[in-house]
Amino acid sequence: QVQLVESGGGLVQAGGSLRLSCVASGSIFSRSAMGWFRQAPGKQRELVAHISSVDTTTYGDSVKGRFTISRDNAKNTVYLQMNSLKPEDTAVYYCNSVVVITTPPRVANYWGQGTQVTVSS
């Protein structure tokens, strides 16, 4: 029943910056692992960045050094700061949440609706 709502996408020129936000509903955010994925036309969805419930971060090779993922548990929000954007970053960016639910026991996986990021050359 968790809903994820992304915002912050748009059109920017190469070299510019954007910050994406994803707000999660519910009370399970603080123990959720959060991630950003992206999918460009004709390509498979790929991991952009991931942050665990204890703030351990990982990044896809193509964005290392340029993107930063962070979270604010008080706001139920995960961010993706994107700097030095390239045309190759153009894609729909999706917010993802993974959390262990205890009643009933299961692993829940949630996705946002996506937000378009377009980087012009």
PDB file of C-alpha atoms in Angstrom:
ATOM      1  CA  GLN A   1       0.000   0.000   0.000  1.00  0.00           C
ATOM      2  CA  VAL A   2       3.034   2.264  -0.130  1.00  0.00           C
ATOM      3  CA  GLN A   3       2.890   4.991  -2.726  1.00  0.00           C
ATOM      4  CA  LEU A   4       5.988   6.626  -4.151  1.00  0.00           C
ATOM      5  CA  VAL A   5       5.749   9.970  -5.889  1.00  0.00           C
ATOM      6  CA  GLU A   6       8.699  11.335  -7.832  1.00  0.00           C
ATOM      7  CA  SER A   7       9.264  14.942  -8.756  1.00  0.00           C
ATOM      8  CA  GLY A   8      12.025  17.177 -10.046  1.00  0.00           C
ATOM      9  CA  GLY A   9      12.460  15.898 -13.555  1.00  0.00           C
ATOM     10  CA  GLY A  10      12.652  18.195 -16.510  1.00  0.00           C
ATOM     11  CA  LEU A  11      14.689  19.439 -19.420  1.00  0.00           C
ATOM     12  CA  VAL A  12      18.238  20.610 -18.816  1.00  0.00           C
ATOM     13  CA  GLN A  13      21.292  21.282 -20.915  1.00  0.00           C
ATOM     14  CA  ALA A  14      24.338  19.066 -20.790  1.00  0.00           C
ATOM     15  CA  GLY A  15      26.476  19.967 -17.813  1.00  0.00           C
ATOM     16  CA  GLY A  16      23.515  21.111 -15.784  1.00  0.00           C
ATOM     17  CA  SER A  17      22.022  19.737 -12.596  1.00  0.00           C
ATOM     18  CA  LEU A  18      18.724  18.425 -11.336  1.00  0.00           C
ATOM     19  CA  ARG A  19      17.550  17.100  -8.013  1.00  0.00           C
ATOM     20  CA  LEU A  20      14.906  14.421  -8.003  1.00  0.00           C
ATOM     21  CA  SER A  21      12.737  13.767  -4.987  1.00  0.00           C
ATOM     22  CA  CYS A  22      10.656  10.766  -4.064  1.00  0.00           C
ATOM     23  CA  VAL A  23       8.143  10.960  -1.251  1.00  0.00           C
ATOM     24  CA  ALA A  24       6.885   7.724   0.248  1.00  0.00           C
ATOM     25  CA  SER A  25       3.642   7.222   2.071  1.00  0.00           C
ATOM     26  CA  GLY A  26       3.312   5.095   5.177  1.00  0.00           C
ATOM     27  CA  SER A  27       5.408   4.481   8.257  1.00  0.00           C
ATOM     28  CA  ILE A  28       7.934   1.983   6.911  1.00  0.00           C
ATOM     29  CA  PHE A  29      10.263   4.400   5.157  1.00  0.00           C
ATOM     30  CA  SER A  30      13.004   4.402   7.787  1.00  0.00           C
ATOM     31  CA  ARG A  31      13.570   0.664   7.413  1.00  0.00           C
ATOM     32  CA  SER A  32      13.236   0.631   3.659  1.00  0.00           C
ATOM     33  CA  ALA A  33      16.022   0.361   1.163  1.00  0.00           C
ATOM     34  CA  MET A  34      15.518   2.991  -1.520  1.00  0.00           C
ATOM     35  CA  GLY A  35      16.785   3.194  -5.031  1.00  0.00           C
ATOM     36  CA  TRP A  36      16.652   5.137  -8.228  1.00  0.00           C
ATOM     37  CA  PHE A  37      16.421   3.326 -11.530  1.00  0.00           C
ATOM     38  CA  ARG A  38      16.152   4.679 -15.022  1.00  0.00           C
ATOM     39  CA  GLN A  39      14.989   3.447 -18.364  1.00  0.00           C
ATOM     40  CA  ALA A  40      15.832   5.031 -21.676  1.00  0.00           C
ATOM     41  CA  PRO A  41      13.917   4.264 -24.870  1.00  0.00           C
ATOM     42  CA  GLY A  42      14.904   0.887 -26.245  1.00  0.00           C
ATOM     43  CA  LYS A  43      17.010   0.021 -23.217  1.00  0.00           C
ATOM     44  CA  GLN A  44      16.536  -2.069 -20.112  1.00  0.00           C
ATOM     45  CA  ARG A  45      15.889  -0.499 -16.772  1.00  0.00           C
ATOM     46  CA  GLU A  46      19.137   0.012 -14.882  1.00  0.00           C
ATOM     47  CA  LEU A  47      20.163   0.839 -11.363  1.00  0.00           C
ATOM     48  CA  VAL A  48      21.259   4.427 -10.892  1.00  0.00           C
ATOM     49  CA  ALA A  49      21.749   4.619  -7.141  1.00  0.00           C
ATOM     50  CA  HIS A  50      20.770   2.785  -4.003  1.00  0.00           C
ATOM     51  CA  ILE A  51      20.682   3.697  -0.338  1.00  0.00           C
ATOM     52  CA  SER A  52      20.075   1.251   2.466  1.00  0.00           C
ATOM     53  CA  SER A  53      18.166   1.828   5.671  1.00  0.00           C
ATOM     54  CA  VAL A  54      21.495   2.586   7.354  1.00  0.00           C
ATOM     55  CA  ASP A  55      22.643   4.991   4.623  1.00  0.00           C
ATOM     56  CA  THR A  56      24.983   2.684   2.778  1.00  0.00           C
ATOM     57  CA  THR A  57      25.076   3.881  -0.824  1.00  0.00           C
ATOM     58  CA  THR A  58      25.923   2.311  -4.140  1.00  0.00           C
ATOM     59  CA  TYR A  59      25.938   3.747  -7.643  1.00  0.00           C
ATOM     60  CA  GLY A  60      25.842   2.560 -11.160  1.00  0.00           C
ATOM     61  CA  ASP A  61      29.178   2.880 -12.892  1.00  0.00           C
ATOM     62  CA  SER A  62      27.897   5.425 -15.375  1.00  0.00           C
ATOM     63  CA  VAL A  63      26.904   7.920 -12.675  1.00  0.00           C
ATOM     64  CA  LYS A  64      29.649   7.519 -10.085  1.00  0.00           C
ATOM     65  CA  GLY A  65      31.124  10.847  -9.140  1.00  0.00           C
ATOM     66  CA  ARG A  66      28.220  12.767 -10.656  1.00  0.00           C
ATOM     67  CA  PHE A  67      25.101  11.630  -8.802  1.00  0.00           C
ATOM     68  CA  THR A  68      24.428  11.494  -5.076  1.00  0.00           C
ATOM     69  CA  ILE A  69      21.595   9.679  -3.355  1.00  0.00           C
ATOM     70  CA  SER A  70      20.432  10.695   0.100  1.00  0.00           C
ATOM     71  CA  ARG A  71      17.437  10.277   2.347  1.00  0.00           C
ATOM     72  CA  ASP A  72      15.562  12.237   4.963  1.00  0.00           C
ATOM     73  CA  ASN A  73      13.631   9.840   7.145  1.00  0.00           C
ATOM     74  CA  ALA A  74      11.774  12.652   8.879  1.00  0.00           C
ATOM     75  CA  LYS A  75      10.301  13.633   5.519  1.00  0.00           C
ATOM     76  CA  ASN A  76       9.910  10.135   4.090  1.00  0.00           C
ATOM     77  CA  THR A  77      11.907  11.347   1.137  1.00  0.00           C
ATOM     78  CA  VAL A  78      14.805  10.088  -0.917  1.00  0.00           C
ATOM     79  CA  TYR A  79      16.733  12.422  -3.196  1.00  0.00           C
ATOM     80  CA  LEU A  80      18.911  12.049  -6.224  1.00  0.00           C
ATOM     81  CA  GLN A  81      21.222  14.959  -6.865  1.00  0.00           C
ATOM     82  CA  MET A  82      22.368  14.810 -10.469  1.00  0.00           C
ATOM     83  CA  ASN A  83      25.294  16.953 -11.539  1.00  0.00           C
ATOM     84  CA  SER A  84      27.266  17.194 -14.758  1.00  0.00           C
ATOM     85  CA  LEU A  85      24.361  15.748 -16.664  1.00  0.00           C
ATOM     86  CA  LYS A  86      24.988  14.164 -20.031  1.00  0.00           C
ATOM     87  CA  PRO A  87      22.619  13.429 -22.903  1.00  0.00           C
ATOM     88  CA  GLU A  88      23.095   9.748 -22.074  1.00  0.00           C
ATOM     89  CA  ASP A  89      21.334  10.409 -18.758  1.00  0.00           C
ATOM     90  CA  THR A  90      18.088  11.051 -20.603  1.00  0.00           C
ATOM     91  CA  ALA A  91      15.559   8.547 -19.314  1.00  0.00           C
ATOM     92  CA  VAL A  92      12.523   8.054 -17.176  1.00  0.00           C
ATOM     93  CA  TYR A  93      13.709   7.847 -13.590  1.00  0.00           C
ATOM     94  CA  TYR A  94      11.860   5.597 -11.181  1.00  0.00           C
ATOM     95  CA  CYS A  95      11.901   5.534  -7.421  1.00  0.00           C
ATOM     96  CA  ASN A  96      11.986   2.111  -5.802  1.00  0.00           C
ATOM     97  CA  SER A  97      11.451   0.894  -2.264  1.00  0.00           C
ATOM     98  CA  VAL A  98      12.158  -2.531  -0.801  1.00  0.00           C
ATOM     99  CA  VAL A  99      11.114  -3.401   2.715  1.00  0.00           C
ATOM    100  CA  VAL A 100      10.563  -6.505   4.790  1.00  0.00           C
ATOM    101  CA  ILE A 101       6.994  -6.749   5.995  1.00  0.00           C
ATOM    102  CA  THR A 102       6.351  -8.897   9.049  1.00  0.00           C
ATOM    103  CA  THR A 103       2.590  -9.311   8.832  1.00  0.00           C
ATOM    104  CA  PRO A 104       2.276 -11.384   6.783  1.00  0.00           C
ATOM    105  CA  PRO A 105       5.964 -12.156   6.289  1.00  0.00           C
ATOM    106  CA  ARG A 106       7.081 -10.996   2.868  1.00  0.00           C
ATOM    107  CA  VAL A 107       9.393  -8.682   1.012  1.00  0.00           C
ATOM    108  CA  ALA A 108       7.543  -5.785  -0.530  1.00  0.00           C
ATOM    109  CA  ASN A 109       8.762  -3.985  -3.626  1.00  0.00           C
ATOM    110  CA  TYR A 110       7.227  -0.662  -4.641  1.00  0.00           C
ATOM    111  CA  TRP A 111       7.727   1.589  -7.630  1.00  0.00           C
ATOM    112  CA  GLY A 112       6.879   5.164  -8.374  1.00  0.00           C
ATOM    113  CA  GLN A 113       5.303   6.332 -11.597  1.00  0.00           C
ATOM    114  CA  GLY A 114       8.519   7.771 -12.969  1.00  0.00           C
ATOM    115  CA  THR A 115       9.690  11.239 -13.863  1.00  0.00           C
ATOM    116  CA  GLN A 116      11.197  12.249 -17.181  1.00  0.00           C
ATOM    117  CA  VAL A 117      14.707  13.647 -17.304  1.00  0.00           C
ATOM    118  CA  THR A 118      15.846  15.011 -20.636  1.00  0.00           C
ATOM    119  CA  VAL A 119      19.358  16.319 -21.160  1.00  0.00           C
ATOM    120  CA  SER A 120      19.945  18.265 -24.338  1.00  0.00           C
ATOM    121  CA  SER A 121      23.290  18.484 -26.095  1.00  0.00           C
TER     122      SER A 121
END
